[in-house]
CSV table of C-alpha atoms in Angstrom, one decimal:
chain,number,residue,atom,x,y,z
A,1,UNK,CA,0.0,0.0,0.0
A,2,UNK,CA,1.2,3.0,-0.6
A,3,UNK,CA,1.8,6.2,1.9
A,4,UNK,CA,-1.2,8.8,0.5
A,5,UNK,CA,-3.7,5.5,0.9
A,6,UNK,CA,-2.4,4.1,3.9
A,7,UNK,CA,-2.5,7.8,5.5
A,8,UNK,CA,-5.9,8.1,4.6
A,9,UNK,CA,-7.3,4.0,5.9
A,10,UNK,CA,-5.6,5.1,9.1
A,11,UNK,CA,-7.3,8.3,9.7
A,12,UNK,CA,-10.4,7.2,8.8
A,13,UNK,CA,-10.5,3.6,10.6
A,14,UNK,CA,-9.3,6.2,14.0
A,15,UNK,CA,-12.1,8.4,13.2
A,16,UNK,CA,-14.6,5.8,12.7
A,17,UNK,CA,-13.2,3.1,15.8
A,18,UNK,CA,-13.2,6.8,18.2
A,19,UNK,CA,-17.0,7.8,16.5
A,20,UNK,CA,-18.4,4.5,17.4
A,21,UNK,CA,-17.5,4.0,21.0
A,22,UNK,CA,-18.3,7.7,21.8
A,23,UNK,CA,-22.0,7.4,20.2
A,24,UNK,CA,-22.1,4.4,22.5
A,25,UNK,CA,-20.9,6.6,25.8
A,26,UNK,CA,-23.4,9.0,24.5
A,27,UNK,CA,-26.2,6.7,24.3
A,28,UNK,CA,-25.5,5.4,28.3
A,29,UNK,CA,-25.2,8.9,29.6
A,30,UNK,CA,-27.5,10.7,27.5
A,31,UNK,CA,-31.0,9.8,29.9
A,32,UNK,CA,-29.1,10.7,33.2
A,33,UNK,CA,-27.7,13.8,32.1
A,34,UNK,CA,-31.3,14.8,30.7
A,35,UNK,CA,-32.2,13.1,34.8
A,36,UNK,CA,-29.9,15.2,36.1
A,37,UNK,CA,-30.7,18.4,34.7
A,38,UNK,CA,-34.5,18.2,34.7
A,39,UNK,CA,-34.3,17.1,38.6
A,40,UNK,CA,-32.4,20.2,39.5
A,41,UNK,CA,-35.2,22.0,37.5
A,42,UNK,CA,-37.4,20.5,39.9
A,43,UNK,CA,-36.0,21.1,42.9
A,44,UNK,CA,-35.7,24.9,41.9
A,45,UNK,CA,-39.4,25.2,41.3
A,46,UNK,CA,-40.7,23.5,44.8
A,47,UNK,CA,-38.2,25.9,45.9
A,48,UNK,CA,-39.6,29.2,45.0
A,49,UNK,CA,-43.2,28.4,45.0
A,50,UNK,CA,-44.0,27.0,48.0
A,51,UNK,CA,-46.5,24.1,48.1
A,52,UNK,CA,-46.1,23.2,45.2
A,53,UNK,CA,-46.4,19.7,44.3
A,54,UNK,CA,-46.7,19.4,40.2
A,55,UNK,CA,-45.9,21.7,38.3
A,56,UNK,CA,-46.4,22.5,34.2
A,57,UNK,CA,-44.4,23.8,31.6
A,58,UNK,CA,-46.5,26.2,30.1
A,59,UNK,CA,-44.2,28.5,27.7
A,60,UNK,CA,-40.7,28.0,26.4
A,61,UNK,CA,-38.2,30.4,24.7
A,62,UNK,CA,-34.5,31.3,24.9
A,63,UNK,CA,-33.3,31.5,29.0
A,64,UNK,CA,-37.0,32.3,29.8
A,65,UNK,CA,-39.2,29.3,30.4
A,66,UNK,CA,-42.8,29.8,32.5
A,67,UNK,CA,-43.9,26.9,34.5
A,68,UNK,CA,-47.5,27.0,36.6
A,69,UNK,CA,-47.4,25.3,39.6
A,70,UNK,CA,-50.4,23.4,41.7
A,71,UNK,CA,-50.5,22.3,45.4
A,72,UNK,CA,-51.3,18.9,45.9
A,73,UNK,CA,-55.6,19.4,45.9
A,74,UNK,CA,-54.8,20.8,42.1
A,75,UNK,CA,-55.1,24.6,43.1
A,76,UNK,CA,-52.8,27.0,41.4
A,77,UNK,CA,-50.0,28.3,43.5
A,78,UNK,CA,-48.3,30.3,41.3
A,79,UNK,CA,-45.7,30.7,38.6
A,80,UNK,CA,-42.3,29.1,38.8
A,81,UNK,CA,-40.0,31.4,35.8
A,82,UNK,CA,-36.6,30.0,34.8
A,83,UNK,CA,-34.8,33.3,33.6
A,84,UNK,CA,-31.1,34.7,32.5
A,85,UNK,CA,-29.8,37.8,32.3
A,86,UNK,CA,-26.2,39.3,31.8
A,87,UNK,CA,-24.1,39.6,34.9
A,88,UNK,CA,-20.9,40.9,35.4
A,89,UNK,CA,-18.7,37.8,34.4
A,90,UNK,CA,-21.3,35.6,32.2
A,91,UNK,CA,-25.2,34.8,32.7
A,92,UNK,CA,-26.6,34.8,35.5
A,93,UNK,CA,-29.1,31.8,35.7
A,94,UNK,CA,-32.4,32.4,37.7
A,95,UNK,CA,-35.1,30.8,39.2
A,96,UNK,CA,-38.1,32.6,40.6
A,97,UNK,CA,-41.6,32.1,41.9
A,98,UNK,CA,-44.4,34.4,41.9
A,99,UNK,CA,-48.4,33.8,43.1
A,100,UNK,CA,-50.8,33.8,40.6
A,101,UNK,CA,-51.9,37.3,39.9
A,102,UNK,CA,-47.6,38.2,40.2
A,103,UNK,CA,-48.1,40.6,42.6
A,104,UNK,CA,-46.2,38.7,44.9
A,105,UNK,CA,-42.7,36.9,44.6
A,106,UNK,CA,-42.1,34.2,47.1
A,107,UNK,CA,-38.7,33.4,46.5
A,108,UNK,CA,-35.4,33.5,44.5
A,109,UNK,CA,-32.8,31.0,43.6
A,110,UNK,CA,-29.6,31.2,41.1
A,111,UNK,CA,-29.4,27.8,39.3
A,112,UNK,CA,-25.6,29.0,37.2
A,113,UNK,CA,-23.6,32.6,37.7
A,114,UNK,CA,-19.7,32.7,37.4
A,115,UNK,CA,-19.4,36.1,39.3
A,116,UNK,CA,-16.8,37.3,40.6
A,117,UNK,CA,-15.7,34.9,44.2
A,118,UNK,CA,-16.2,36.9,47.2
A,119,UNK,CA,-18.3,39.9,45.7
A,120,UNK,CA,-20.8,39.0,42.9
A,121,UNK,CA,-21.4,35.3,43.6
A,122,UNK,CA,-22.3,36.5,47.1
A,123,UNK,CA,-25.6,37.0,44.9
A,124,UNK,CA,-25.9,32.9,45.5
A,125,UNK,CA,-25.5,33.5,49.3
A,126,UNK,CA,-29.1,33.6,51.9
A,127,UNK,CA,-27.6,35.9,54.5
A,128,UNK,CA,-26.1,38.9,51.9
A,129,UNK,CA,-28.5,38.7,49.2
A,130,UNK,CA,-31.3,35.9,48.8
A,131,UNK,CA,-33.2,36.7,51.8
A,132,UNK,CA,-34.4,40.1,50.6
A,133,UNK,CA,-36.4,38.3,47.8
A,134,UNK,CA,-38.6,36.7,50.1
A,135,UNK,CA,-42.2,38.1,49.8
A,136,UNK,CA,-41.5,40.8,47.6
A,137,UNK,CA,-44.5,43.1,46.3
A,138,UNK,CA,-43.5,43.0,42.6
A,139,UNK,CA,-46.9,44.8,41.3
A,140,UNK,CA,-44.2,47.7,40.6
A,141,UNK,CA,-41.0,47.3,39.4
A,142,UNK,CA,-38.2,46.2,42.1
A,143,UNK,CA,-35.9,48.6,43.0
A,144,UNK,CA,-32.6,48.4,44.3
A,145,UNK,CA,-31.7,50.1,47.8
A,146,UNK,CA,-27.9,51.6,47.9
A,147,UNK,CA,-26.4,51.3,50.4
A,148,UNK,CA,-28.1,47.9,52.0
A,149,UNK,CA,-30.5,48.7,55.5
A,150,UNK,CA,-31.7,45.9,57.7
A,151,UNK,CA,-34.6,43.5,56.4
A,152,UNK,CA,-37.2,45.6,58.6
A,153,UNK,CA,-36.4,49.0,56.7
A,154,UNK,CA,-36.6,47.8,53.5
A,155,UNK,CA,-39.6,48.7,51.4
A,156,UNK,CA,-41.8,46.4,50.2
A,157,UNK,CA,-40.2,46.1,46.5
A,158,UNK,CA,-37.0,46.9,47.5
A,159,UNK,CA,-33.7,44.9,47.3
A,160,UNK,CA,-30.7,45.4,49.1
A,161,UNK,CA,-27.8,45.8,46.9
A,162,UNK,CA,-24.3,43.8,47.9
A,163,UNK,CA,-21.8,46.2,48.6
A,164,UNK,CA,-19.3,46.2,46.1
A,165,UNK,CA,-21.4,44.0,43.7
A,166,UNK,CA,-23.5,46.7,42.7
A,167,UNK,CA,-23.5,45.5,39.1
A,168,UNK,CA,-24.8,41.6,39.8
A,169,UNK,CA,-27.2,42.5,42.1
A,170,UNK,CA,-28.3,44.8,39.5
A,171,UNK,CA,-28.1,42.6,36.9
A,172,UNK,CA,-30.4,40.3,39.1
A,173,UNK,CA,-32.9,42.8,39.7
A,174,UNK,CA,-33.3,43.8,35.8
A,175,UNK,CA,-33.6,40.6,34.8
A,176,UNK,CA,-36.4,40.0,37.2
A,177,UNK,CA,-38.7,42.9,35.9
A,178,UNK,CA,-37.8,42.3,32.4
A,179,UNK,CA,-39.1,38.3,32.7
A,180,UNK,CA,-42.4,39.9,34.9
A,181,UNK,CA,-42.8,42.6,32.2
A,182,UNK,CA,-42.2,39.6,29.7
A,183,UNK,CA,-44.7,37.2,31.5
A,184,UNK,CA,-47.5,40.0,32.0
A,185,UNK,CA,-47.1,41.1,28.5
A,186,UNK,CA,-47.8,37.2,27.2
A,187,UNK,CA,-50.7,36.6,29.5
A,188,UNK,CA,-52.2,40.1,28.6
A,189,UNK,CA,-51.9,39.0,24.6
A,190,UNK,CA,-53.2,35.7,25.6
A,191,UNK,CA,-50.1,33.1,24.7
A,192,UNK,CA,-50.1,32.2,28.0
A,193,UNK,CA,-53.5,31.0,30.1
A,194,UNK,CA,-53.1,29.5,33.2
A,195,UNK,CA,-56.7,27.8,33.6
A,196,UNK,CA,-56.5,27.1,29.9
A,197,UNK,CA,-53.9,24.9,30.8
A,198,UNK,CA,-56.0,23.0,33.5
A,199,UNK,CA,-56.9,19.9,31.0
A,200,UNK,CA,-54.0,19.2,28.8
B,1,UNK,CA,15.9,5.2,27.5
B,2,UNK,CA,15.3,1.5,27.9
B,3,UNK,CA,18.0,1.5,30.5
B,4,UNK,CA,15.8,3.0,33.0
B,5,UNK,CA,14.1,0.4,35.5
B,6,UNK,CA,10.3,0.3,35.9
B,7,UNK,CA,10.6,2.4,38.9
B,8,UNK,CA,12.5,4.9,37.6
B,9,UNK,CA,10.1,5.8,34.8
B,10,UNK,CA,7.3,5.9,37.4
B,11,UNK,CA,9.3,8.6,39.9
B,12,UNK,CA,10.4,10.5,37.2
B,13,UNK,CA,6.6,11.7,36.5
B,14,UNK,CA,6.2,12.7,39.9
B,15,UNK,CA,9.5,14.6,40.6
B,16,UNK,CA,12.7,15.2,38.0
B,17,UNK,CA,10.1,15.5,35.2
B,18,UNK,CA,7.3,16.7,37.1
B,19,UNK,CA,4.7,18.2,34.4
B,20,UNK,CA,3.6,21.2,36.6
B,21,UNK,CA,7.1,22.1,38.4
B,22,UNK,CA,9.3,20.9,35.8
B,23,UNK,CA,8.3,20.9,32.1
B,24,UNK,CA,5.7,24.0,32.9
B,25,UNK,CA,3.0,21.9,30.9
B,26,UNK,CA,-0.6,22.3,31.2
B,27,UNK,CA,-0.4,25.6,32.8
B,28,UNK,CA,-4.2,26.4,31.8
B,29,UNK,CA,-6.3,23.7,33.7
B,30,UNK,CA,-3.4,24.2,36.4
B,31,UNK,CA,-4.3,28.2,36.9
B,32,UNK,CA,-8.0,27.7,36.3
B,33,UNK,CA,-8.9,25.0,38.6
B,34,UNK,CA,-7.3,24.5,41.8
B,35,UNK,CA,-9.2,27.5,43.5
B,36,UNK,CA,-10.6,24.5,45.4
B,37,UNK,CA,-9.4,20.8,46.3
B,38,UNK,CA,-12.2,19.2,44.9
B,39,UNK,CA,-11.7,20.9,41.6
B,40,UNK,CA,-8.3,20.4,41.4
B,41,UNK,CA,-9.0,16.6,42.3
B,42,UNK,CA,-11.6,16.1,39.9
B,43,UNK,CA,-9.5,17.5,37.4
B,44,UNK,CA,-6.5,15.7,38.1
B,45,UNK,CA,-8.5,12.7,38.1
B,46,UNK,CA,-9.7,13.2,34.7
B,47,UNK,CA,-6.6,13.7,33.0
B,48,UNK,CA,-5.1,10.9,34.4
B,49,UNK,CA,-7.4,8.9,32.6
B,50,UNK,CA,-7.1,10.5,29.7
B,51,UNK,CA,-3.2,10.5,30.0
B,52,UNK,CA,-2.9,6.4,30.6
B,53,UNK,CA,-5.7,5.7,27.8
B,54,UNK,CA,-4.1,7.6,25.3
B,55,UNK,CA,-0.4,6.4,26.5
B,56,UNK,CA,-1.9,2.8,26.2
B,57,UNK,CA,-3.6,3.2,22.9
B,58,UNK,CA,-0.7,4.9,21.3
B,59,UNK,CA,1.5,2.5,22.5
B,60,UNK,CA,-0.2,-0.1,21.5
B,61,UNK,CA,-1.1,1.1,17.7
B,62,UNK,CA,2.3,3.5,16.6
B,63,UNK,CA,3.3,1.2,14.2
B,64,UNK,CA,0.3,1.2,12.6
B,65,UNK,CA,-0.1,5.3,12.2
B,66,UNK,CA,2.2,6.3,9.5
B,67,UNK,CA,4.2,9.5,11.0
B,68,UNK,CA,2.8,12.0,8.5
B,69,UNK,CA,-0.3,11.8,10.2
B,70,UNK,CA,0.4,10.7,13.6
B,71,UNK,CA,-0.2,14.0,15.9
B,72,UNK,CA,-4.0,13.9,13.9
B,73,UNK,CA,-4.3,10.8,15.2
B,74,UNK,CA,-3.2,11.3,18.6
B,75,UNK,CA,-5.4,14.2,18.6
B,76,UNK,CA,-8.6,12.0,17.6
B,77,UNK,CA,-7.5,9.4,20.4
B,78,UNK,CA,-7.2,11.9,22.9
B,79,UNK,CA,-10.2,13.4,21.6
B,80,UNK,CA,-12.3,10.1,22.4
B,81,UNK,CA,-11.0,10.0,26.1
B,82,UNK,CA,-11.7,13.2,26.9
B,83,UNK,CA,-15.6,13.3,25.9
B,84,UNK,CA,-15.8,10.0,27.7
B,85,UNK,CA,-14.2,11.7,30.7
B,86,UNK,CA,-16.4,15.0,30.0
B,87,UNK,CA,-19.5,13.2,29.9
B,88,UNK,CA,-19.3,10.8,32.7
B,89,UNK,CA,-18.6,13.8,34.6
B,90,UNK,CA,-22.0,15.6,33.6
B,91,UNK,CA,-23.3,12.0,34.4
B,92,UNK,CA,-22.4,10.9,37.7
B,93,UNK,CA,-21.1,14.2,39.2
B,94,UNK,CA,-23.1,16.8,38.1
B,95,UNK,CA,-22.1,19.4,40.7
B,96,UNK,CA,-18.3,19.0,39.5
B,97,UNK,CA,-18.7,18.7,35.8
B,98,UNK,CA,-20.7,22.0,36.7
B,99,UNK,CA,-17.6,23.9,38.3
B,100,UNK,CA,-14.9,22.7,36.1
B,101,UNK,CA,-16.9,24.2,33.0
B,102,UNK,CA,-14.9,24.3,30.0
B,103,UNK,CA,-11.9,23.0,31.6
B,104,UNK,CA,-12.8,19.4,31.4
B,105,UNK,CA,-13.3,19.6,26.9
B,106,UNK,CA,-10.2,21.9,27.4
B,107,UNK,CA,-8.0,18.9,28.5
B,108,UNK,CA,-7.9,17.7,24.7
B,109,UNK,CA,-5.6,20.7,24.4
B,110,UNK,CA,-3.3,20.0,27.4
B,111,UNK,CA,-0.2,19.6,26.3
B,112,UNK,CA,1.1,17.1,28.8
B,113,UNK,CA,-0.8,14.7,27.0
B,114,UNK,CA,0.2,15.3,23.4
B,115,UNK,CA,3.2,16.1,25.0
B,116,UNK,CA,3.7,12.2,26.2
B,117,UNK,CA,2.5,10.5,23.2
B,118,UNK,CA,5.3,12.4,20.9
B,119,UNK,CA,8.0,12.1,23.4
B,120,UNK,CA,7.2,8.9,24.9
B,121,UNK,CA,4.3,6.2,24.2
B,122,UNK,CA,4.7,6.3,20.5
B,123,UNK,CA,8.3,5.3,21.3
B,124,UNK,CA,8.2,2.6,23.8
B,125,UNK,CA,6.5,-0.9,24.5
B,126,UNK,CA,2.6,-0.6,26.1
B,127,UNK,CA,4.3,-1.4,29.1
B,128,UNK,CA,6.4,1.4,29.6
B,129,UNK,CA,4.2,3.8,28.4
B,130,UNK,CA,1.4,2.7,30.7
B,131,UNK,CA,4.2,3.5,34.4
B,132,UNK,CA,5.3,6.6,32.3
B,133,UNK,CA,1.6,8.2,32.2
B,134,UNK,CA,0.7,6.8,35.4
B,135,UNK,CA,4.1,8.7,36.7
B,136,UNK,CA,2.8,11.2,35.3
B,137,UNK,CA,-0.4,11.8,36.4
B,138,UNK,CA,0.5,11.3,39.9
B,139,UNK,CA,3.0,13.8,39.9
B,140,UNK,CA,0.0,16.2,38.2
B,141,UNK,CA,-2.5,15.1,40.6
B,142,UNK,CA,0.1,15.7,43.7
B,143,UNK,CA,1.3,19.4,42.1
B,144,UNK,CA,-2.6,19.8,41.7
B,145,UNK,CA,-3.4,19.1,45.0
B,146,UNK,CA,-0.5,21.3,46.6
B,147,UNK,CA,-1.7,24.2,44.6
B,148,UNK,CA,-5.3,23.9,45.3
B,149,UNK,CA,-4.5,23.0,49.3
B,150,UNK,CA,-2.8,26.5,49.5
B,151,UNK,CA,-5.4,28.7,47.7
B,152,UNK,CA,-8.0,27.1,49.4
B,153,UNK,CA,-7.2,27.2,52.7
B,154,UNK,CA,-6.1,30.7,52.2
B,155,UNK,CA,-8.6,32.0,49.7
B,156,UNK,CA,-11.7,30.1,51.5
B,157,UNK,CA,-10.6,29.1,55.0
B,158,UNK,CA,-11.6,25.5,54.5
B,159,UNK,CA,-10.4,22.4,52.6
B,160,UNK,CA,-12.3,20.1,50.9
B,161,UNK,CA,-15.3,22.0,52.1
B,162,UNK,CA,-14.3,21.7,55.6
B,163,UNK,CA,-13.5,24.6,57.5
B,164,UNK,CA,-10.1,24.2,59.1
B,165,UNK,CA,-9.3,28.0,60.4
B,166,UNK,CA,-11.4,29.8,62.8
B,167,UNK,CA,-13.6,32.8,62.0
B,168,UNK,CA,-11.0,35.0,63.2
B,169,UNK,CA,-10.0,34.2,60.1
B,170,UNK,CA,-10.7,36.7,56.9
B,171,UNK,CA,-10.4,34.7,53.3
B,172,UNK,CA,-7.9,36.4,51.3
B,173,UNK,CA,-10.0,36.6,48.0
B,174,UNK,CA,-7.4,37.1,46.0
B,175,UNK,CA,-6.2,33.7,46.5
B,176,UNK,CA,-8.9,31.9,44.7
B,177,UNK,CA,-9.0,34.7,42.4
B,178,UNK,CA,-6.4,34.1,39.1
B,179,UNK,CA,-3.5,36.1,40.5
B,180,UNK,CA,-3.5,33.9,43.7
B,181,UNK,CA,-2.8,30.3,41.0
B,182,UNK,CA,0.1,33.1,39.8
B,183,UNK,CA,1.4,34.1,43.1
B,184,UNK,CA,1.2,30.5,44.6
B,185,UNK,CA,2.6,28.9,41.4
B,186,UNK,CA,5.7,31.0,41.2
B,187,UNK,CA,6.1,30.9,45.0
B,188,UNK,CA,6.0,27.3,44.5
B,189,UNK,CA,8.3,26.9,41.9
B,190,UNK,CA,10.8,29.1,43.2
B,191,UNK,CA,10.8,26.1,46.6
B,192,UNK,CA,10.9,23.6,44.2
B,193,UNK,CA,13.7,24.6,42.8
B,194,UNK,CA,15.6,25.4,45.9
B,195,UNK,CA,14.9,21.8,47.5
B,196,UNK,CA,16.3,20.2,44.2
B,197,UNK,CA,19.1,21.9,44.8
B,198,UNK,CA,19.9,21.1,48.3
B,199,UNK,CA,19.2,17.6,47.5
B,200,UNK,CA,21.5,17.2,44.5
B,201,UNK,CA,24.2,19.4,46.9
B,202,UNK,CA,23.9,16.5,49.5
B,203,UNK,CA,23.9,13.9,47.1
């Protein structure tokens, strides 16, 4: 044989021999991956909605995905929104659940973020940041309050800010109203129905 | 080369030719990853198996690969290891696959691999190559764990998640930052270099 035809047998019996056993360690890890993911979906939603027992995937886009939520006699209990928004490092993934009419937000939880260790990603920790979403009026826009006060002063729609995170906390916050702004404008139009949802 | 004993391929890997404090290979996974000891573990673990695989299986077909087209091949080889590694990862270990990121694909490009194929397994018996990337990877996998040891403990106050310095205690951030894998690397190598030296002056 000569070199040009034994160059190409090689390369293409090492291409085929490596395709074939990595379609195979794709098959095997494919459904636990697709597990893995959709369980820590799960978990986010009883999360932030509390109560909830099933919950339905009722609109899907790009980073914003709307789930409703029922308690275990079938009655709504709100909206679970997966969202993502630009942080300071990369995108920030969030998790959020509101009641039915979204006047209220329950609670928050970041599913991804790579901000910066010590100052942004403090936007993943209860004490400095996540507390402040719990119960939050969100019938107006939240706000953000500069520098942070105790839970008790805080307004009703206002979030502390992280000191010297100013712009992940932000980036947070903005991503919030845009997905309730997003969600109201779809329900308003009529994409998204939450009892028309009841039967299917 | 074939004059060296079993033994002495193995400890080479881990000290004289250590990849991290020696040849200076593989500097990215080293910088990126061992802001904590579970990273740098997980890390190390992977490219040890991708390091002996690939030894093995060049070993074992060199003679077969004509040398026009050998680093392709390699490449493709060390390709297959590392999605197997990547994916069993994202598998079984979701919260690690999660923190390594990119890091884990990135080992294709980790030249202490490619760099042992050329300058090793596609010139010695299965064997051979088999102790030299298992020296190999242990001496990563110890220079892995150093580095992450010292920037966690500093940059987090714990190790392996546990906390081992009081609260008295205020994380210097900057170590699990990228200039602390700079300043501890340097620092590091600069010991190295100086216990070599003493040894080979007593010897």
């Amino acid at each position: 044989m000569n070199l040009s035809s034994r160059m190409i047998v090689v390369l293409t019996s090492v291409g085929v021999l490596s395709g074939a056993l990595l379609s195979t360690v794709g098959l095997l890890t494919r459904e636990r991956i697709e597990a893995n993911r959709l369980k820590e979906i799960e978990e986010a939603i009883v999360s932030v909605v509390p109560g909830t027992t099933v919950n339905q995937k009722i609109y899907e886009e790009k980073d914003f995905t709307v789930y409703a939520t029922r308690g275990e006699a079938g009655q709504i209990t709100g909206y679970a929104i997966y969202t993502a928004g630009t942080g300071f490092q990369d995108k920030i993934v969030i998790m959020f659940g509101t009641d039915a009419s979204l006047q209220k937000i329950f609670r928050l939880t970041i599913l991804d973020q790579k901000e910066t260790p010590g100052l942004g990603a403090k936007i993943t920790d209860e004490e400095a940041f996540l507390q402040f979403w719990e119960n939050k009026d969100c019938s107006q826009p939240l706000t953000l309050r500069k520098p942070p006060v105790s839970r008790e002063e805080l307004g009703a729609s206002e979030i502390n800010a992280i000191t010297g995170a100013t712009i992940s906390s932000e980036a947070v916050l903005n991503t919030v109203n845009a997905s309730l702004a997003k969600l109201r404008s779809l329900i308003q139009e009529g994409t998204i129905n939450i009892e028309g949802n009841n039967g299917q | 080369m074939a004059s060296k004993s079993l033994r002495q391929e193995f400890f080479k890997g881990v000290w004289d030719e250590n990849p991290i404090f020696r040849q200076l290979l593989g500097m990215c996974p080293t910088l990126a990853v061992t802001n904590a000891v579970i990273n740098g573990l997980a890390m190390g673990l992977a490219t040890a198996f991708v390091l002996i695989f690939s030894s093995i299986v060049v070993a074992a077909i060199k003679k077969l690969i004509p040398s026009q087209v050998r680093i392709a091949s390699y490449i493709v080889v060390i390709a297959t290891f590392v999605t197997m590694a990547d994916r069993f990862l994202a598998a079984f270990f979701p919260p690690i696959s999660k923190s390594l990121g990119p890091y884990v694909p990135l080992i294709v490009v980790n030249c202490i691999i490619l760099g042992r194929q050329e300058a090793f397994s596609s010139k010695n018996s299965v064997g051979r190559a088999f102790i030299d990337a298992l020296g190999m990877s242990t001496g990563f996998i110890i220079a892995l764990l150093i580095l992450s040891s010292i920037r966690e403990i500093l940059g987090s106050g714990t190790w392996l998640g546990h906390q081992v310095l009081g609260s008295w205690f205020e994380p210097w951030i900057i170590m699990i930052l990228p200039p602390g894998a700079f300043l501890t690397l340097g620092i590091l190598l600069g010991l190295i270099m100086v216990i070599d030296r003493k040894l080979q002056r007593s010897v």
